[in-house]
GROMACS .gro file of C-alpha atoms in nm:
model
  264
    1HIS     CA    1  17.573   5.400  27.048
    2ALA     CA    2  17.555   5.153  26.759
    3SER     CA    3  17.406   5.426  26.536
    4GLY     CA    4  17.638   5.703  26.657
    5TYR     CA    5  17.358   5.894  26.829
    6ASP     CA    6  17.589   5.990  27.115
    7ILE     CA    7  17.846   6.159  26.889
    8ILE     CA    8  17.843   6.538  26.940
    9PHE     CA    9  18.080   6.810  26.819
   10LYS     CA   10  18.149   7.126  27.020
   11ALA     CA   11  18.362   7.439  27.011
   12GLU     CA   12  18.477   7.604  27.331
   13ASP     CA   13  18.592   7.946  27.208
   14ASP     CA   14  18.360   8.236  27.139
   15ALA     CA   15  18.506   8.327  26.799
   16THR     CA   16  18.434   7.981  26.654
   17CYS     CA   17  18.084   7.985  26.799
   18GLY     CA   18  17.998   8.303  26.613
   19GLY     CA   19  18.087   8.563  26.873
   20ALA     CA   20  17.858   8.754  27.111
   21GLY     CA   21  17.943   8.531  27.407
   22LEU     CA   22  17.802   8.211  27.258
   23ALA     CA   23  18.078   7.973  27.370
   24PRO     CA   24  18.069   7.688  27.437
   25CYS     CA   25  17.844   7.579  27.153
   26THR     CA   26  17.725   7.254  27.001
   27LEU     CA   27  17.798   7.239  26.629
   28ASP     CA   28  17.552   7.110  26.373
   29HIS     CA   29  17.671   6.784  26.221
   30GLU     CA   30  17.564   6.507  25.987
   31ILE     CA   31  17.690   6.149  26.000
   32GLU     CA   32  17.746   6.020  25.649
   33LYS     CA   33  17.889   5.683  25.751
   34TYR     CA   34  17.945   5.517  26.088
   35ASP     CA   35  18.054   5.163  26.179
   36GLY     CA   36  17.968   5.097  26.541
   37SER     CA   37  18.193   4.790  26.558
   38THR     CA   38  18.512   4.957  26.433
   39GLY     CA   39  18.440   5.321  26.518
   40ASN     CA   40  18.500   5.428  26.157
   41LEU     CA   41  18.325   5.765  26.116
   42VAL     CA   42  18.264   6.002  25.825
   43ALA     CA   43  18.087   6.319  25.937
   44TRP     CA   44  18.018   6.672  25.816
   45VAL     CA   45  18.046   6.950  26.077
   46ARG     CA   46  17.937   7.310  26.026
   47ILE     CA   47  18.177   7.557  26.188
   48PRO     CA   48  18.020   7.907  26.206
   49SER     CA   49  18.354   8.090  26.205
   50LEU     CA   50  18.692   7.948  26.101
   51SER     CA   51  19.011   8.154  26.134
   52ASP     CA   52  19.276   8.147  25.862
   53SER     CA   53  19.550   8.253  26.106
   54VAL     CA   54  19.474   8.093  26.444
   55ASP     CA   55  19.430   7.723  26.520
   56THR     CA   56  19.068   7.624  26.574
   57THR     CA   57  19.000   7.338  26.816
   58ILE     CA   58  18.688   7.127  26.775
   59TYR     CA   59  18.595   6.861  27.030
   60MET     CA   60  18.410   6.537  26.964
   61TYR     CA   61  18.210   6.390  27.253
   62TYR     CA   62  18.083   6.032  27.262
   63GLY     CA   63  17.999   5.748  27.498
   64ASN     CA   64  17.706   5.898  27.691
   65PRO     CA   65  17.471   5.601  27.752
   66ALA     CA   66  17.177   5.834  27.823
   67ILE     CA   67  17.165   5.948  27.459
   68SER     CA   68  16.939   5.711  27.264
   69SER     CA   69  16.802   5.935  26.987
   70PRO     CA   70  16.974   6.118  26.698
   71THR     CA   71  17.170   6.434  26.779
   72ALA     CA   72  17.268   6.505  26.418
   73ASN     CA   73  17.110   6.799  26.237
   74PRO     CA   74  17.179   6.767  25.862
   75SER     CA   75  16.961   7.063  25.761
   76GLY     CA   76  17.165   7.279  25.999
   77VAL     CA   77  17.487   7.171  25.830
   78TRP     CA   78  17.355   7.260  25.484
   79ASP     CA   79  17.192   7.603  25.503
   80PRO     CA   80  16.927   7.713  25.246
   81THR     CA   81  17.192   7.832  25.000
   82TYR     CA   82  17.259   7.461  24.937
   83GLU     CA   83  16.982   7.369  24.693
   84GLY     CA   84  17.047   6.996  24.723
   85VAL     CA   85  17.300   6.755  24.878
   86TRP     CA   86  17.289   6.384  24.795
   87HIS     CA   87  17.555   6.163  24.954
   88LEU     CA   88  17.442   5.839  24.780
   89GLY     CA   89  17.502   5.628  25.088
   90GLU     CA   90  17.163   5.462  25.135
   91SER     CA   91  17.138   5.084  25.152
   92SER     CA   92  16.778   5.087  25.026
   93GLY     CA   93  16.484   5.314  24.953
   94ALA     CA   94  16.493   5.672  24.828
   95VAL     CA   95  16.807   5.875  24.760
   96LEU     CA   96  16.796   6.127  25.044
   97ASP     CA   97  16.857   6.501  25.018
   98SER     CA   98  17.031   6.626  25.333
   99THR     CA   99  16.908   6.985  25.296
  100SER     CA  100  16.586   7.126  25.439
  101TYR     CA  101  16.436   7.116  25.088
  102GLY     CA  102  16.408   6.738  25.114
  103SER     CA  103  16.428   6.676  24.739
  104ASN     CA  104  16.468   6.300  24.762
  105GLY     CA  105  16.530   6.097  24.449
  106THR     CA  106  16.401   5.772  24.304
  107VAL     CA  107  16.657   5.526  24.173
  108THR     CA  108  16.588   5.296  23.878
  109GLY     CA  109  16.779   5.075  23.637
  110THR     CA  110  17.103   4.892  23.708
  111PHE     CA  111  17.303   5.007  24.009
  112THR     CA  112  17.484   4.884  24.320
  113ARG     CA  113  17.447   5.068  24.649
  114GLN     CA  114  17.705   5.129  24.921
  115THR     CA  115  18.012   5.068  24.707
  116PRO     CA  116  18.335   5.229  24.833
  117GLY     CA  117  18.341   5.601  24.751
  118GLN     CA  118  18.588   5.882  24.787
  119MET     CA  119  18.415   5.979  25.112
  120GLY     CA  120  18.179   5.730  25.268
  121TYR     CA  121  17.974   5.527  25.021
  122ALA     CA  122  17.888   5.571  24.654
  123TYR     CA  123  17.649   5.425  24.397
  124ASP     CA  124  17.796   5.218  24.115
  125PHE     CA  125  17.569   5.287  23.816
  126GLY     CA  126  17.526   5.046  23.528
  127ALA     CA  127  17.435   5.142  23.172
  128ASP     CA  128  17.080   5.246  23.265
  129GLY     CA  129  17.118   5.342  23.632
  130ASP     CA  130  16.946   5.669  23.716
  131VAL     CA  131  16.847   5.887  24.013
  132ASN     CA  132  16.552   6.115  23.940
  133VAL     CA  133  16.498   6.399  24.187
  134GLY     CA  134  16.210   6.540  23.986
  135ASP     CA  135  16.126   6.908  23.941
  136PRO     CA  136  16.041   7.056  24.285
  137VAL     CA  137  15.730   7.274  24.272
  138ASP     CA  138  15.896   7.551  24.475
  139GLY     CA  139  16.146   7.599  24.192
  140HIS     CA  140  16.458   7.597  24.408
  141LEU     CA  141  16.646   7.397  24.144
  142GLU     CA  142  16.560   7.659  23.878
  143ILE     CA  143  16.868   7.877  23.917
  144GLY     CA  144  16.757   8.168  23.700
  145SER     CA  145  16.993   8.464  23.655
  146GLY     CA  146  17.213   8.408  23.961
  147SER     CA  147  17.552   8.249  24.011
  148PHE     CA  148  17.559   7.885  24.115
  149THR     CA  149  17.783   7.582  24.157
  150VAL     CA  150  17.735   7.213  24.072
  151SER     CA  151  17.989   6.975  24.224
  152LEU     CA  152  18.037   6.599  24.256
  153TRP     CA  153  18.285   6.317  24.295
  154ALA     CA  154  18.303   6.097  23.985
  155ASN     CA  155  18.479   5.776  23.890
  156VAL     CA  156  18.440   5.681  23.522
  157ASP     CA  157  18.533   5.316  23.480
  158GLN     CA  158  18.502   5.270  23.104
  159SER     CA  159  18.385   5.422  22.777
  160THR     CA  160  18.032   5.363  22.660
  161THR     CA  161  18.113   5.510  22.316
  162THR     CA  162  17.839   5.769  22.364
  163TRP     CA  163  17.780   6.087  22.563
  164GLN     CA  164  17.709   6.037  22.932
  165THR     CA  165  17.573   6.292  23.179
  166LEU     CA  166  17.689   6.287  23.540
  167VAL     CA  167  17.421   6.535  23.649
  168TYR     CA  168  17.152   6.682  23.426
  169LYS     CA  169  16.870   6.935  23.458
  170GLY     CA  170  16.678   6.982  23.137
  171ALA     CA  171  16.469   6.816  22.871
  172THR     CA  172  16.439   6.441  22.824
  173GLY     CA  173  16.390   6.417  22.448
  174ASN     CA  174  16.688   6.609  22.306
  175TRP     CA  175  16.997   6.805  22.404
  176ASP     CA  176  16.856   7.131  22.536
  177GLU     CA  177  16.974   7.105  22.894
  178ARG     CA  178  16.970   7.399  23.128
  179TYR     CA  179  17.275   7.274  23.315
  180SER     CA  180  17.472   6.953  23.311
  181LEU     CA  181  17.810   6.793  23.368
  182GLY     CA  182  17.873   6.544  23.089
  183THR     CA  183  18.146   6.327  22.944
  184SER     CA  184  18.281   6.296  22.592
  185THR     CA  185  18.199   5.980  22.395
  186ASP     CA  186  18.522   5.815  22.512
  187GLY     CA  187  18.447   5.904  22.875
  188LEU     CA  188  18.779   6.085  22.928
  189GLN     CA  189  18.666   6.449  22.906
  190ILE     CA  190  18.409   6.621  23.128
  191THR     CA  191  18.246   6.956  23.046
  192PHE     CA  192  18.002   7.186  23.224
  193ASN     CA  193  17.717   7.296  22.998
  194VAL     CA  194  17.446   7.560  23.039
  195ASP     CA  195  17.167   7.687  22.816
  196ASP     CA  196  16.902   7.957  22.845
  197ASP     CA  197  16.707   7.851  22.532
  198LYS     CA  198  16.687   8.216  22.438
  199ASN     CA  199  16.579   8.239  22.075
  200GLY     CA  200  16.761   7.918  21.992
  201THR     CA  201  17.084   8.019  22.166
  202PRO     CA  202  17.321   7.720  22.158
  203VAL     CA  203  17.454   7.545  22.465
  204VAL     CA  204  17.754   7.716  22.627
  205SER     CA  205  18.032   7.482  22.743
  206THR     CA  206  18.352   7.506  22.944
  207PRO     CA  207  18.691   7.370  22.840
  208ASN     CA  208  18.730   6.996  22.897
  209ALA     CA  209  18.842   6.852  23.231
  210THR     CA  210  19.053   6.545  23.152
  211VAL     CA  211  19.011   6.226  23.358
  212THR     CA  212  19.141   5.870  23.345
  213PHE     CA  213  18.946   5.552  23.407
  214ASP     CA  214  18.905   5.407  23.757
  215ASN     CA  215  19.017   5.720  23.942
  216TRP     CA  216  18.819   5.961  24.159
  217TYR     CA  217  18.788   6.325  24.055
  218HIS     CA  218  18.623   6.621  24.225
  219ILE     CA  219  18.451   6.805  23.941
  220VAL     CA  220  18.300   7.151  23.998
  221GLY     CA  221  18.107   7.361  23.748
  222VAL     CA  222  18.050   7.730  23.824
  223VAL     CA  223  17.825   7.991  23.666
  224ASP     CA  224  18.008   8.310  23.767
  225ARG     CA  225  17.772   8.598  23.691
  226THR     CA  226  17.999   8.856  23.857
  227ASN     CA  227  18.271   8.799  23.600
  228ASN     CA  228  18.045   8.652  23.329
  229ARG     CA  229  18.242   8.330  23.307
  230LEU     CA  230  18.143   7.964  23.292
  231ARG     CA  231  18.410   7.769  23.479
  232ILE     CA  232  18.508   7.410  23.550
  233TYR     CA  233  18.748   7.284  23.817
  234ASN     CA  234  18.918   6.944  23.829
  235ASN     CA  235  19.047   6.843  24.174
  236GLY     CA  236  19.061   7.206  24.282
  237SER     CA  237  19.234   7.350  23.974
  238GLU     CA  238  19.048   7.556  23.714
  239VAL     CA  239  19.071   7.423  23.359
  240GLY     CA  240  19.139   7.709  23.118
  241ALA     CA  241  19.006   8.058  23.181
  242GLY     CA  242  18.635   7.986  23.148
  243THR     CA  243  18.384   8.070  22.875
  244ASP     CA  244  18.213   8.405  22.826
  245ILE     CA  245  17.847   8.410  22.936
  246SER     CA  246  17.779   8.784  22.913
  247THR     CA  247  17.475   8.717  22.691
  248LEU     CA  248  17.344   8.419  22.890
  249GLY     CA  249  16.987   8.460  23.014
  250ASP     CA  250  16.800   8.270  23.285
  251VAL     CA  251  16.912   7.910  23.342
  252ALA     CA  252  16.575   7.762  23.433
  253TRP     CA  253  16.369   7.475  23.298
  254ASP     CA  254  16.069   7.282  23.432
  255ARG     CA  255  16.225   6.939  23.393
  256GLU     CA  256  16.365   6.676  23.626
  257LEU     CA  257  16.709   6.681  23.785
  258GLN     CA  258  16.878   6.347  23.724
  259PHE     CA  259  17.217   6.188  23.787
  260PRO     CA  260  17.346   6.023  23.588
  261TRP     CA  261  17.089   6.069  23.313
  262ALA     CA  262  17.009   5.724  23.171
  263GLY     CA  263  16.860   5.881  22.856
  264SER     CA  264  17.209   5.957  22.725
   0.00000   0.00000   0.00000
């Protein structure tokens, strides 16, 4: 099918399907990018159980002419523990959240859609490009006192000689963010920052993750409440040993989630 509706993923063994005699099973999947003329496919597939010692075989089915409606189930791929997933692959309209929360964003300013990304497409943001997800009324983006992770792929192409935020949840008038991933003024260092605004408590930051211009990096910020550490990972490797957050309170703030934040 030109839209990939007939593409289905299945597992044939009971262990992969979650046990209890469930095999064979159809696996939840989401198509991030598909070219019907070349067959180029980028897809996310949720595997209920994946062994670390035995090979796991997943089958992809396609070519059934009777299938003319979508078979993908993005909200099944991203369970409710994923507070938001934005692939930035849209050619027009809103920036879609693949989770069941449906926290879609509005894009403004200077930007180019569907530029080549690390996986699928990306948005190329200009100096004032911005996606605003808003502040969902159910509060699922207000993390509070729990552990959480913020991750993204980033390609910084030049310095703007000022601070830039790759993702930001906090105030819009000054630097009192609740959580953010931001660059240094030269664009070559990225830090993960959190703040509980508890009696004027300053922002807590991780060590710097170093990047170079025009290269893709997988940046991950982690609030680890179990070990009371604020961590940052660059392409899978932790930078430093984290920052102590034993006195950090709730990380919650009734402000918009934005990426990147044009106000910087």
